[in-house]
């Protein structure tokens, strides 16, 4: 279900200069980074890139969703980690991305961990935003 503007409790604002080979910064000054294409795309690879930033945001958001689901089910996921691998490549429309989410959840058996990440995938805002648009695979 979509939210309306009146439902918004926080808005992040970032500005890019010179696209994938320039700089990105947030309006509050907490993020100010040089961005460059990776060497694999013919760039210098000296700065970060949009895929790294997306991977960082998605993994953090998914970790939060995992914690919410685990709390609801009374499961301790302390010490867990979530890694997002974001790939970019050519597709029929030009370029597209693909995401692999993997979670390491200590002290939780594999079946329970798989169930938790599948449930987290249903509530994570990044997962909701990408659902039906890109391939996202999950693993523990």
Short mmCIF file of N, CA and C in Angstrom, two decimals, residues 19-133:
data_model
loop_
_atom_site.label_atom_id
_atom_site.label_comp_id
_atom_site.label_asym_id
_atom_site.label_seq_id
_atom_site.Cartn_x
_atom_site.Cartn_y
_atom_site.Cartn_z
N UNK A 19 26.54 13.58 -12.27
CA UNK A 19 26.09 12.19 -12.36
C UNK A 19 27.02 11.19 -11.71
N UNK A 20 27.35 10.13 -12.46
CA UNK A 20 28.13 9.02 -11.93
C UNK A 20 29.62 9.36 -11.80
N UNK A 21 30.02 10.53 -12.24
CA UNK A 21 31.43 10.91 -12.18
C UNK A 21 31.52 12.33 -11.62
N UNK A 22 31.15 12.45 -10.35
CA UNK A 22 31.11 13.77 -9.73
C UNK A 22 31.07 13.71 -8.23
N UNK A 23 29.97 14.21 -7.67
CA UNK A 23 29.85 14.31 -6.22
C UNK A 23 28.39 14.17 -5.84
N UNK A 24 28.14 13.56 -4.66
CA UNK A 24 26.80 13.52 -4.08
C UNK A 24 26.90 14.05 -2.67
N UNK A 25 25.87 14.78 -2.27
CA UNK A 25 25.86 15.30 -0.90
C UNK A 25 24.42 15.40 -0.43
N UNK A 26 24.27 15.32 0.90
CA UNK A 26 22.94 15.46 1.49
C UNK A 26 22.75 16.89 1.98
N UNK A 27 21.50 17.27 2.10
CA UNK A 27 21.17 18.64 2.48
C UNK A 27 21.65 18.98 3.89
N UNK A 28 21.79 17.97 4.76
CA UNK A 28 22.25 18.23 6.12
C UNK A 28 23.77 18.17 6.25
N UNK A 29 24.48 17.89 5.16
CA UNK A 29 25.94 17.87 5.17
C UNK A 29 26.56 16.62 5.76
N UNK A 30 25.75 15.65 6.18
CA UNK A 30 26.30 14.44 6.80
C UNK A 30 26.92 13.49 5.80
N UNK A 31 26.56 13.63 4.54
CA UNK A 31 27.14 12.80 3.49
C UNK A 31 27.62 13.72 2.38
N UNK A 32 28.87 13.61 2.02
CA UNK A 32 29.45 14.40 0.94
C UNK A 32 30.55 13.56 0.33
N UNK A 33 30.24 12.94 -0.79
CA UNK A 33 31.15 11.95 -1.37
C UNK A 33 31.46 12.20 -2.84
N UNK A 34 32.68 11.85 -3.21
CA UNK A 34 33.04 11.81 -4.61
C UNK A 34 32.53 10.49 -5.16
N UNK A 35 31.89 10.55 -6.33
CA UNK A 35 31.43 9.34 -6.99
C UNK A 35 32.16 9.21 -8.33
N UNK A 36 32.57 8.00 -8.62
CA UNK A 36 33.22 7.68 -9.88
C UNK A 36 32.77 6.30 -10.32
N UNK A 37 32.67 6.09 -11.61
CA UNK A 37 32.37 4.73 -12.06
C UNK A 37 33.49 3.79 -11.62
N UNK A 38 33.14 2.53 -11.33
CA UNK A 38 34.17 1.56 -10.98
C UNK A 38 35.04 1.25 -12.20
N UNK A 39 36.20 0.70 -11.96
CA UNK A 39 37.11 0.36 -13.06
C UNK A 39 36.44 -0.59 -14.05
N UNK A 40 35.55 -1.48 -13.53
CA UNK A 40 34.85 -2.42 -14.40
C UNK A 40 33.95 -1.73 -15.42
N UNK A 41 33.62 -0.47 -15.15
CA UNK A 41 32.79 0.30 -16.09
C UNK A 41 33.61 1.39 -16.77
N UNK A 42 34.93 1.26 -16.72
CA UNK A 42 35.79 2.21 -17.40
C UNK A 42 36.11 3.45 -16.61
N UNK A 43 35.75 3.49 -15.35
CA UNK A 43 36.03 4.66 -14.53
C UNK A 43 37.32 4.52 -13.74
N UNK A 44 37.58 5.53 -12.94
CA UNK A 44 38.80 5.52 -12.12
C UNK A 44 38.65 4.61 -10.91
N UNK A 45 37.41 4.44 -10.44
CA UNK A 45 37.18 3.63 -9.26
C UNK A 45 37.66 4.28 -7.98
N UNK A 46 38.03 5.54 -8.04
CA UNK A 46 38.59 6.22 -6.87
C UNK A 46 37.53 6.61 -5.84
N UNK A 47 36.36 6.93 -6.28
CA UNK A 47 35.29 7.30 -5.35
C UNK A 47 34.34 6.15 -5.17
N UNK A 48 33.27 6.40 -4.45
CA UNK A 48 32.22 5.39 -4.33
C UNK A 48 31.36 5.46 -5.58
N UNK A 49 30.33 4.64 -5.65
CA UNK A 49 29.45 4.67 -6.81
C UNK A 49 28.02 4.41 -6.36
N UNK A 50 27.05 4.71 -7.22
CA UNK A 50 25.65 4.55 -6.82
C UNK A 50 25.29 3.14 -6.35
N UNK A 51 25.90 2.12 -6.95
CA UNK A 51 25.59 0.75 -6.55
C UNK A 51 26.05 0.48 -5.11
N UNK A 52 27.21 1.01 -4.73
CA UNK A 52 27.67 0.86 -3.35
C UNK A 52 26.74 1.58 -2.39
N UNK A 53 26.29 2.75 -2.76
CA UNK A 53 25.38 3.50 -1.90
C UNK A 53 24.04 2.79 -1.77
N UNK A 54 23.54 2.22 -2.86
CA UNK A 54 22.30 1.47 -2.82
C UNK A 54 22.46 0.23 -1.96
N UNK A 55 23.58 -0.48 -2.11
CA UNK A 55 23.85 -1.68 -1.31
C UNK A 55 23.91 -1.34 0.18
N UNK A 56 24.53 -0.23 0.51
CA UNK A 56 24.62 0.19 1.92
C UNK A 56 23.23 0.49 2.47
N UNK A 57 22.44 1.25 1.73
CA UNK A 57 21.09 1.59 2.19
C UNK A 57 20.19 0.37 2.30
N UNK A 58 20.24 -0.50 1.30
CA UNK A 58 19.38 -1.68 1.28
C UNK A 58 19.75 -2.62 2.43
N UNK A 59 21.05 -2.85 2.65
CA UNK A 59 21.45 -3.78 3.71
C UNK A 59 21.06 -3.24 5.08
N UNK A 60 21.20 -1.94 5.30
CA UNK A 60 20.82 -1.34 6.58
C UNK A 60 19.31 -1.41 6.79
N UNK A 61 18.55 -1.12 5.76
CA UNK A 61 17.09 -1.17 5.86
C UNK A 61 16.63 -2.60 6.10
N UNK A 62 17.21 -3.55 5.38
CA UNK A 62 16.82 -4.95 5.52
C UNK A 62 17.16 -5.45 6.92
N UNK A 63 18.31 -5.04 7.46
CA UNK A 63 18.69 -5.42 8.82
C UNK A 63 17.65 -4.91 9.81
N UNK A 64 17.17 -3.69 9.61
CA UNK A 64 16.13 -3.15 10.47
C UNK A 64 14.84 -3.95 10.37
N UNK A 65 14.46 -4.33 9.15
CA UNK A 65 13.25 -5.13 8.96
C UNK A 65 13.41 -6.50 9.61
N UNK A 66 14.59 -7.08 9.52
CA UNK A 66 14.87 -8.36 10.16
C UNK A 66 14.69 -8.25 11.67
N UNK A 67 15.18 -7.17 12.25
CA UNK A 67 15.04 -6.96 13.70
C UNK A 67 13.57 -6.83 14.09
N UNK A 68 12.79 -6.13 13.30
CA UNK A 68 11.35 -5.97 13.59
C UNK A 68 10.65 -7.32 13.56
N UNK A 69 10.88 -8.09 12.51
CA UNK A 69 10.25 -9.40 12.38
C UNK A 69 10.69 -10.32 13.53
N UNK A 70 11.97 -10.32 13.83
CA UNK A 70 12.49 -11.17 14.90
C UNK A 70 11.87 -10.80 16.25
N UNK A 71 11.74 -9.51 16.51
CA UNK A 71 11.12 -9.05 17.76
C UNK A 71 9.67 -9.53 17.85
N UNK A 72 8.94 -9.44 16.75
CA UNK A 72 7.55 -9.89 16.72
C UNK A 72 7.44 -11.39 17.00
N UNK A 73 8.46 -12.14 16.60
CA UNK A 73 8.44 -13.60 16.78
C UNK A 73 9.19 -14.06 18.02
N UNK A 74 9.74 -13.10 18.77
CA UNK A 74 10.47 -13.45 19.99
C UNK A 74 11.79 -14.15 19.73
N UNK A 75 12.43 -13.83 18.61
CA UNK A 75 13.71 -14.45 18.25
C UNK A 75 14.84 -13.44 18.44
N UNK A 76 15.93 -13.88 19.01
CA UNK A 76 17.10 -13.03 19.23
C UNK A 76 18.00 -13.07 17.99
N UNK A 77 18.12 -11.93 17.31
CA UNK A 77 18.99 -11.86 16.13
C UNK A 77 20.19 -10.95 16.39
N UNK A 78 20.52 -10.74 17.67
CA UNK A 78 21.69 -9.91 17.97
C UNK A 78 22.93 -10.57 17.36
N UNK A 79 23.81 -9.75 16.87
CA UNK A 79 25.02 -10.24 16.23
C UNK A 79 24.82 -10.62 14.77
N UNK A 80 23.61 -10.44 14.26
CA UNK A 80 23.36 -10.79 12.86
C UNK A 80 23.92 -9.71 11.94
N UNK A 81 24.17 -10.11 10.70
CA UNK A 81 24.61 -9.16 9.67
C UNK A 81 23.80 -9.40 8.41
N UNK A 82 23.63 -8.36 7.64
CA UNK A 82 22.97 -8.46 6.34
C UNK A 82 23.90 -7.82 5.31
N UNK A 83 24.15 -8.55 4.25
CA UNK A 83 24.99 -8.06 3.16
C UNK A 83 24.15 -7.97 1.90
N UNK A 84 24.26 -6.84 1.21
CA UNK A 84 23.59 -6.66 -0.08
C UNK A 84 24.64 -6.55 -1.17
N UNK A 85 24.55 -7.42 -2.15
CA UNK A 85 25.40 -7.35 -3.34
C UNK A 85 24.54 -6.77 -4.45
N UNK A 86 24.94 -5.62 -4.97
CA UNK A 86 24.18 -4.96 -6.03
C UNK A 86 25.02 -4.99 -7.30
N UNK A 87 24.48 -5.67 -8.31
CA UNK A 87 25.16 -5.74 -9.60
C UNK A 87 24.48 -4.86 -10.61
N UNK A 88 25.26 -4.34 -11.54
CA UNK A 88 24.71 -3.54 -12.63
C UNK A 88 25.20 -4.15 -13.94
N UNK A 89 24.33 -4.18 -14.90
CA UNK A 89 24.70 -4.73 -16.20
C UNK A 89 23.71 -4.31 -17.27
N UNK A 90 24.06 -4.64 -18.50
CA UNK A 90 23.21 -4.29 -19.63
C UNK A 90 21.99 -5.20 -19.67
N UNK A 91 20.87 -4.59 -20.06
CA UNK A 91 19.64 -5.35 -20.30
C UNK A 91 18.98 -4.79 -21.56
N UNK A 92 17.77 -5.22 -21.85
CA UNK A 92 17.08 -4.79 -23.06
C UNK A 92 16.81 -3.29 -23.10
N UNK A 93 16.70 -2.67 -21.93
CA UNK A 93 16.40 -1.24 -21.84
C UNK A 93 17.63 -0.36 -21.65
N UNK A 94 18.81 -0.92 -21.67
CA UNK A 94 20.04 -0.17 -21.42
C UNK A 94 20.83 -0.82 -20.31
N UNK A 95 20.51 -0.42 -19.07
CA UNK A 95 21.17 -1.00 -17.90
C UNK A 95 20.14 -1.32 -16.83
N UNK A 96 20.45 -2.28 -16.01
CA UNK A 96 19.58 -2.64 -14.90
C UNK A 96 20.42 -3.14 -13.74
N UNK A 97 19.78 -3.34 -12.61
CA UNK A 97 20.49 -3.85 -11.44
C UNK A 97 19.84 -5.14 -10.95
N UNK A 98 20.62 -5.89 -10.21
CA UNK A 98 20.20 -7.12 -9.58
C UNK A 98 20.76 -7.11 -8.16
N UNK A 99 20.01 -7.67 -7.22
CA UNK A 99 20.43 -7.63 -5.81
C UNK A 99 20.42 -9.03 -5.22
N UNK A 100 21.45 -9.33 -4.47
CA UNK A 100 21.51 -10.56 -3.66
C UNK A 100 21.63 -10.13 -2.21
N UNK A 101 20.67 -10.54 -1.39
CA UNK A 101 20.70 -10.25 0.04
C UNK A 101 21.07 -11.53 0.77
N UNK A 102 22.10 -11.45 1.61
CA UNK A 102 22.44 -12.61 2.44
C UNK A 102 22.51 -12.17 3.90
N UNK A 103 22.01 -13.05 4.76
CA UNK A 103 21.99 -12.74 6.19
C UNK A 103 22.73 -13.84 6.95
N UNK A 104 23.48 -13.41 7.92
CA UNK A 104 24.12 -14.34 8.86
C UNK A 104 23.47 -14.08 10.22
N UNK A 105 22.82 -15.10 10.74
CA UNK A 105 22.08 -14.94 12.00
C UNK A 105 22.58 -16.01 12.98
N UNK A 106 23.50 -15.62 13.87
CA UNK A 106 24.03 -16.60 14.82
C UNK A 106 22.94 -17.12 15.76
N UNK A 107 23.12 -18.35 16.19
CA UNK A 107 22.23 -18.97 17.18
C UNK A 107 20.80 -19.18 16.69
N UNK A 108 20.59 -19.12 15.38
CA UNK A 108 19.27 -19.40 14.80
C UNK A 108 19.49 -20.45 13.73
N UNK A 109 18.72 -21.54 13.77
CA UNK A 109 18.92 -22.61 12.79
C UNK A 109 18.55 -22.12 11.39
N UNK A 110 19.04 -22.83 10.39
CA UNK A 110 18.91 -22.41 8.99
C UNK A 110 17.45 -22.23 8.57
N UNK A 111 16.59 -23.12 8.97
CA UNK A 111 15.17 -23.01 8.58
C UNK A 111 14.52 -21.78 9.17
N UNK A 112 14.80 -21.52 10.44
CA UNK A 112 14.24 -20.33 11.10
C UNK A 112 14.82 -19.06 10.48
N UNK A 113 16.11 -19.06 10.19
CA UNK A 113 16.76 -17.90 9.57
C UNK A 113 16.15 -17.62 8.20
N UNK A 114 15.93 -18.67 7.42
CA UNK A 114 15.32 -18.50 6.09
C UNK A 114 13.93 -17.91 6.22
N UNK A 115 13.15 -18.39 7.17
CA UNK A 115 11.80 -17.86 7.39
C UNK A 115 11.86 -16.38 7.79
N UNK A 116 12.79 -16.04 8.67
CA UNK A 116 12.91 -14.65 9.11
C UNK A 116 13.27 -13.71 7.97
N UNK A 117 14.21 -14.12 7.11
CA UNK A 117 14.60 -13.20 6.03
C UNK A 117 13.50 -13.10 4.98
N UNK A 118 12.75 -14.17 4.78
CA UNK A 118 11.62 -14.08 3.84
C UNK A 118 10.56 -13.12 4.37
N UNK A 119 10.31 -13.16 5.66
CA UNK A 119 9.35 -12.24 6.27
C UNK A 119 9.88 -10.81 6.26
N UNK A 120 11.18 -10.64 6.52
CA UNK A 120 11.79 -9.31 6.47
C UNK A 120 11.68 -8.72 5.06
N UNK A 121 11.81 -9.57 4.05
CA UNK A 121 11.71 -9.14 2.65
C UNK A 121 10.31 -8.60 2.34
N UNK A 122 9.31 -9.07 3.06
CA UNK A 122 7.94 -8.60 2.85
C UNK A 122 7.69 -7.24 3.49
N UNK A 123 8.44 -6.89 4.54
CA UNK A 123 8.19 -5.62 5.24
C UNK A 123 9.25 -4.55 4.99
N UNK A 124 10.42 -4.92 4.48
CA UNK A 124 11.49 -3.94 4.23
C UNK A 124 11.04 -2.93 3.16
N UNK A 125 11.10 -1.64 3.45
CA UNK A 125 10.70 -0.64 2.46
C UNK A 125 11.50 -0.71 1.14
N UNK A 126 12.79 -1.04 1.21
CA UNK A 126 13.57 -1.18 -0.03
C UNK A 126 13.06 -2.37 -0.84
N UNK A 127 12.75 -3.47 -0.16
CA UNK A 127 12.22 -4.64 -0.85
C UNK A 127 10.88 -4.31 -1.50
N UNK A 128 10.04 -3.58 -0.77
CA UNK A 128 8.75 -3.19 -1.33
C UNK A 128 8.94 -2.30 -2.56
N UNK A 129 9.90 -1.39 -2.48
CA UNK A 129 10.12 -0.45 -3.59
C UNK A 129 10.66 -1.13 -4.84
N UNK A 130 11.42 -2.20 -4.66
CA UNK A 130 12.03 -2.88 -5.80
C UNK A 130 11.21 -4.07 -6.30
N UNK A 131 10.26 -4.53 -5.52
CA UNK A 131 9.48 -5.73 -5.86
C UNK A 131 8.84 -5.58 -7.24
N UNK A 132 9.08 -6.57 -8.08
CA UNK A 132 8.51 -6.56 -9.42
C UNK A 132 9.31 -5.75 -10.42
N UNK A 133 10.35 -5.05 -9.95
CA UNK A 133 11.16 -4.23 -10.84
C UNK A 133 12.53 -4.82 -11.11
#
